[in-house]
PDB file of C-alpha atoms in Angstrom:
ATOM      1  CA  UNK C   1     -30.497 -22.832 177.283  1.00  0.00           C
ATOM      2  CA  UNK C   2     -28.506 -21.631 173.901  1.00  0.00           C
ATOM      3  CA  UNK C   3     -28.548 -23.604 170.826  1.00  0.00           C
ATOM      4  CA  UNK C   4     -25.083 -24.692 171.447  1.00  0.00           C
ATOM      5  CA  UNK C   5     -25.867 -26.458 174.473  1.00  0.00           C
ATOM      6  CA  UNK C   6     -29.397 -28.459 172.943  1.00  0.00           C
ATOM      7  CA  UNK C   7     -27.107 -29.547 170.143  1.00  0.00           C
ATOM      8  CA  UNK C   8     -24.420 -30.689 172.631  1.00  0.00           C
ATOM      9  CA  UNK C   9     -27.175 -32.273 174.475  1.00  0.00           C
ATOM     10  CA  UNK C  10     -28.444 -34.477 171.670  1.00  0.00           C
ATOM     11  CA  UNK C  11     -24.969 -35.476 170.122  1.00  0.00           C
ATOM     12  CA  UNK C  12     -23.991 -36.539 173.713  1.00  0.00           C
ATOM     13  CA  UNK C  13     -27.656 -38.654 174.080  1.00  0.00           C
ATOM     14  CA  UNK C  14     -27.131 -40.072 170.366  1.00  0.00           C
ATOM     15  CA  UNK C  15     -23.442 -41.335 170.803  1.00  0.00           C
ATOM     16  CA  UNK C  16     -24.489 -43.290 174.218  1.00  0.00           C
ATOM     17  CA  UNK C  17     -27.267 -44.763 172.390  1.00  0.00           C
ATOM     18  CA  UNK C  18     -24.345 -46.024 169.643  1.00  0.00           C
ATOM     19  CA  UNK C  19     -22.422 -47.018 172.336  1.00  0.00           C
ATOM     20  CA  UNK C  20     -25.506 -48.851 174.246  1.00  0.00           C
ATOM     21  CA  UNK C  21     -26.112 -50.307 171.165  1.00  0.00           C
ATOM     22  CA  UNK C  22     -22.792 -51.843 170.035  1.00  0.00           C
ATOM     23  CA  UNK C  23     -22.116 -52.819 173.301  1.00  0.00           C
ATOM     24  CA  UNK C  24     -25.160 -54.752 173.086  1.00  0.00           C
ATOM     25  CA  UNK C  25     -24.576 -56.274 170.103  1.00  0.00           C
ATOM     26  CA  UNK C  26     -21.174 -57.440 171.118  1.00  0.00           C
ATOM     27  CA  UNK C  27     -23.085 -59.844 173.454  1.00  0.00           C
ATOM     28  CA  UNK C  28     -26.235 -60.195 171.759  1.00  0.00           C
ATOM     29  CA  UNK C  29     -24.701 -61.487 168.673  1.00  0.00           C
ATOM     30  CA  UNK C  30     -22.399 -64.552 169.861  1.00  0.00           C
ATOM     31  CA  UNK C  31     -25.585 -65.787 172.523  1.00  0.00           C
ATOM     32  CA  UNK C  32     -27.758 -65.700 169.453  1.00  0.00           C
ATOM     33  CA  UNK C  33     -25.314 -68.179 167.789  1.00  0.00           C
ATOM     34  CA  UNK C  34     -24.743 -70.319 170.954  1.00  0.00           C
ATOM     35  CA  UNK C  35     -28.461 -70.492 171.667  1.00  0.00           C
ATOM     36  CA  UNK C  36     -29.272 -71.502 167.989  1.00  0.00           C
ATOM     37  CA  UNK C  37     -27.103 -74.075 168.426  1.00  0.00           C
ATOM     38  CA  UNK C  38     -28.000 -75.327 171.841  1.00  0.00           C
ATOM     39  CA  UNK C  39     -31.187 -75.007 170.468  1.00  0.00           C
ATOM     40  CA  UNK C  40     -30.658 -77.235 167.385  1.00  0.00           C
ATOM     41  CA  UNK C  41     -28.967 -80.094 169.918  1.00  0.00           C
ATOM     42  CA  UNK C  42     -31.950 -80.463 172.255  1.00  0.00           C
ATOM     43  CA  UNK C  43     -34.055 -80.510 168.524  1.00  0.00           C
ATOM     44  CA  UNK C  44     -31.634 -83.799 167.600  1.00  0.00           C
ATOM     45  CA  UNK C  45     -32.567 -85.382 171.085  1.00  0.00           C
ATOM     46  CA  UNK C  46     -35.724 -87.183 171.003  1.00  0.00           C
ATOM     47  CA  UNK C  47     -38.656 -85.727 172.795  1.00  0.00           C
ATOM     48  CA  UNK C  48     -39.123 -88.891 175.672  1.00  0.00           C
ATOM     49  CA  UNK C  49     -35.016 -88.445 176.511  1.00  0.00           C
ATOM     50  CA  UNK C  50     -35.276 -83.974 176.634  1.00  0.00           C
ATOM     51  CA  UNK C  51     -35.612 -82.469 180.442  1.00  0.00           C
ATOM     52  CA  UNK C  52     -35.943 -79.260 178.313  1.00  0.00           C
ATOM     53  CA  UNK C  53     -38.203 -77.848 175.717  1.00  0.00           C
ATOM     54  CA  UNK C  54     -35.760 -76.650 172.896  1.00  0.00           C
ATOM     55  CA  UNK C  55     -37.754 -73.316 172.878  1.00  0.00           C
ATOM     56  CA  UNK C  56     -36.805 -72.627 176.381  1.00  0.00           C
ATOM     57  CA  UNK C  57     -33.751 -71.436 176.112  1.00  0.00           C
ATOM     58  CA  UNK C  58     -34.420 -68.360 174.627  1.00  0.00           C
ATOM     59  CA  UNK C  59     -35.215 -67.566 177.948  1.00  0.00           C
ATOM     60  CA  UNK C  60     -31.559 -66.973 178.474  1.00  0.00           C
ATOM     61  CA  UNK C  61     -31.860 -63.222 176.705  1.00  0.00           C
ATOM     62  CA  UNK C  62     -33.945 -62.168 179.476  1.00  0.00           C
ATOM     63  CA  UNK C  63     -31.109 -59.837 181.455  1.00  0.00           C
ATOM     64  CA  UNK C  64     -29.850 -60.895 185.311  1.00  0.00           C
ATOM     65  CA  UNK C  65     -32.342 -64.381 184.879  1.00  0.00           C
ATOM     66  CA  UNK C  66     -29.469 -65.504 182.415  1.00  0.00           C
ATOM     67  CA  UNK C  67     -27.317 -65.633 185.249  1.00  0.00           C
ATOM     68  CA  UNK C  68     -29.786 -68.763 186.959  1.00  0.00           C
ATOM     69  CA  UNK C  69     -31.073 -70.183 183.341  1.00  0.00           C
ATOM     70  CA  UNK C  70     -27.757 -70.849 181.927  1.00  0.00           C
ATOM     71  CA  UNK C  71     -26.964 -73.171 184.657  1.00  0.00           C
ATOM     72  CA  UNK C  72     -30.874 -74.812 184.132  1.00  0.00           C
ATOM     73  CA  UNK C  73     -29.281 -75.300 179.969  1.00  0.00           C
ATOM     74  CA  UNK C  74     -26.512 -76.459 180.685  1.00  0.00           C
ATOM     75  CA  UNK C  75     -27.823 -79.233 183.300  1.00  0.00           C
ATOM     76  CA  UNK C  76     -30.806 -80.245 181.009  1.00  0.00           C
ATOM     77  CA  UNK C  77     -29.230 -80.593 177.664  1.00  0.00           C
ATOM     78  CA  UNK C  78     -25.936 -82.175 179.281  1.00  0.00           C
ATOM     79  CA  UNK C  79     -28.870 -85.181 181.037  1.00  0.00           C
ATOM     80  CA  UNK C  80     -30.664 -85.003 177.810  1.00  0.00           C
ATOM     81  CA  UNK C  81     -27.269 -85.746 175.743  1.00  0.00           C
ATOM     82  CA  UNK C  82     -26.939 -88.200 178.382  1.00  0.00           C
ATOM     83  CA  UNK C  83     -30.236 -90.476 178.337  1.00  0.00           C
ATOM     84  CA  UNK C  84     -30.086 -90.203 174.387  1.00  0.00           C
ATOM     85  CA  UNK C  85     -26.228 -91.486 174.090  1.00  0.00           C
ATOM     86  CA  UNK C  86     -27.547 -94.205 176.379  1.00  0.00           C
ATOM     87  CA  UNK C  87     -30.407 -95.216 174.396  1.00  0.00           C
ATOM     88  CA  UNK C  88     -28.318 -95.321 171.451  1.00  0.00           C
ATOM     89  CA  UNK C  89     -25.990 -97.602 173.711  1.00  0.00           C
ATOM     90  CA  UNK C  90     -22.521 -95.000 172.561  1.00  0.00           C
ATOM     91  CA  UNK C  91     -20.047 -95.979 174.145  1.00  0.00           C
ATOM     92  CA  UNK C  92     -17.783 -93.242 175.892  1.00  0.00           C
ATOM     93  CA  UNK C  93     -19.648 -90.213 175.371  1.00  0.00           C
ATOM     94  CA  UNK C  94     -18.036 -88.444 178.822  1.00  0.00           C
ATOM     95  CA  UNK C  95     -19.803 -85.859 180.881  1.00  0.00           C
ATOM     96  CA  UNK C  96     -21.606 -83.973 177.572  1.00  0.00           C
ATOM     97  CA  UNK C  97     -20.171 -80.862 178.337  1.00  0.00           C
ATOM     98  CA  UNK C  98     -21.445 -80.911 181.954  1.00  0.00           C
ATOM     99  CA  UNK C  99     -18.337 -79.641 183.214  1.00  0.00           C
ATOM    100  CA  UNK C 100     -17.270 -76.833 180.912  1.00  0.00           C
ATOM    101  CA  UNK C 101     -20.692 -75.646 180.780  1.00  0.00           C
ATOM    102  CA  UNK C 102     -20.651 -75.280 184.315  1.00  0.00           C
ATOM    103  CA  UNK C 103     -17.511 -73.597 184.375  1.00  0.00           C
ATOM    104  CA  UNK C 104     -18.867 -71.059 181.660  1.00  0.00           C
ATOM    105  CA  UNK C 105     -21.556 -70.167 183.576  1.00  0.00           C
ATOM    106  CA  UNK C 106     -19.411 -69.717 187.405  1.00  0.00           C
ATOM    107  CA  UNK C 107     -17.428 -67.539 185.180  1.00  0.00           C
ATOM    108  CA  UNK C 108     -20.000 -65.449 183.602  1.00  0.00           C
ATOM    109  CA  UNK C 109     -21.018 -65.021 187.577  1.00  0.00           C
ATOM    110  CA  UNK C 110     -17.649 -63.788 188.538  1.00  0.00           C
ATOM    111  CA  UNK C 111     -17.483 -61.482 185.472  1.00  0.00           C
ATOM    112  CA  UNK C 112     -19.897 -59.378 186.588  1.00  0.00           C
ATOM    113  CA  UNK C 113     -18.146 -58.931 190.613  1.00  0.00           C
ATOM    114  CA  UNK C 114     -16.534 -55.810 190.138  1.00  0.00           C
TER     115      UNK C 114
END
């Protein structure tokens, strides 16, 4: 093996890792944001109305169990929403996101069907 060919070796290995990086990031970043704030709405819920320990969804970075937890979040903090609205008798507070969280997470599934 020539010098050439190491050197073409190890620019080819570092530019994946760049590109295995960014691509992570481009995911990692925005689910860091949406998990903060799911996060921060099971945190406003009080703990006898949460089906979900605010610390728990975190859980969602772990890769192909995302696919099942997100629909876990989105059922637990849309009945947690739910019971708390109701104990705070609010009037009109809809499905708390149950439906377009659901949808989110059948189309995250579908995303990944080639």
């Amino acid at each position: 093996m020539t010098g050439h060919d190491m050197f073409l070796g190890m620019a080819t290995g570092i530019a994946f890792f760049y590109l295995l990086i960014l691509s992570l990031s481009v995911w990692l970043i925005p689910a860091i944001f949406y998990l903060i704030s799911v996060q921060a709405a099971l945190k406003a819920v009080s703990p006898k109305n949460r089906s979900l320990d605010p610390a728990l969804v975190w859980l969602y970075l772990i890769p192909v169990f995302n696919l099942v937890w997100q629909f876990f979040i989105v059922v637990n903090v849309s009945g947690s929403l739910k019971r708390e609205y109701a104990q705070r008798q609010a009037q009109a507070v809809g499905d708390c996101g149950y439906g377009l969280g659901i949808a989110m997470c059948i189309v995250s599934l579908c995303a990944i069907i080639p």
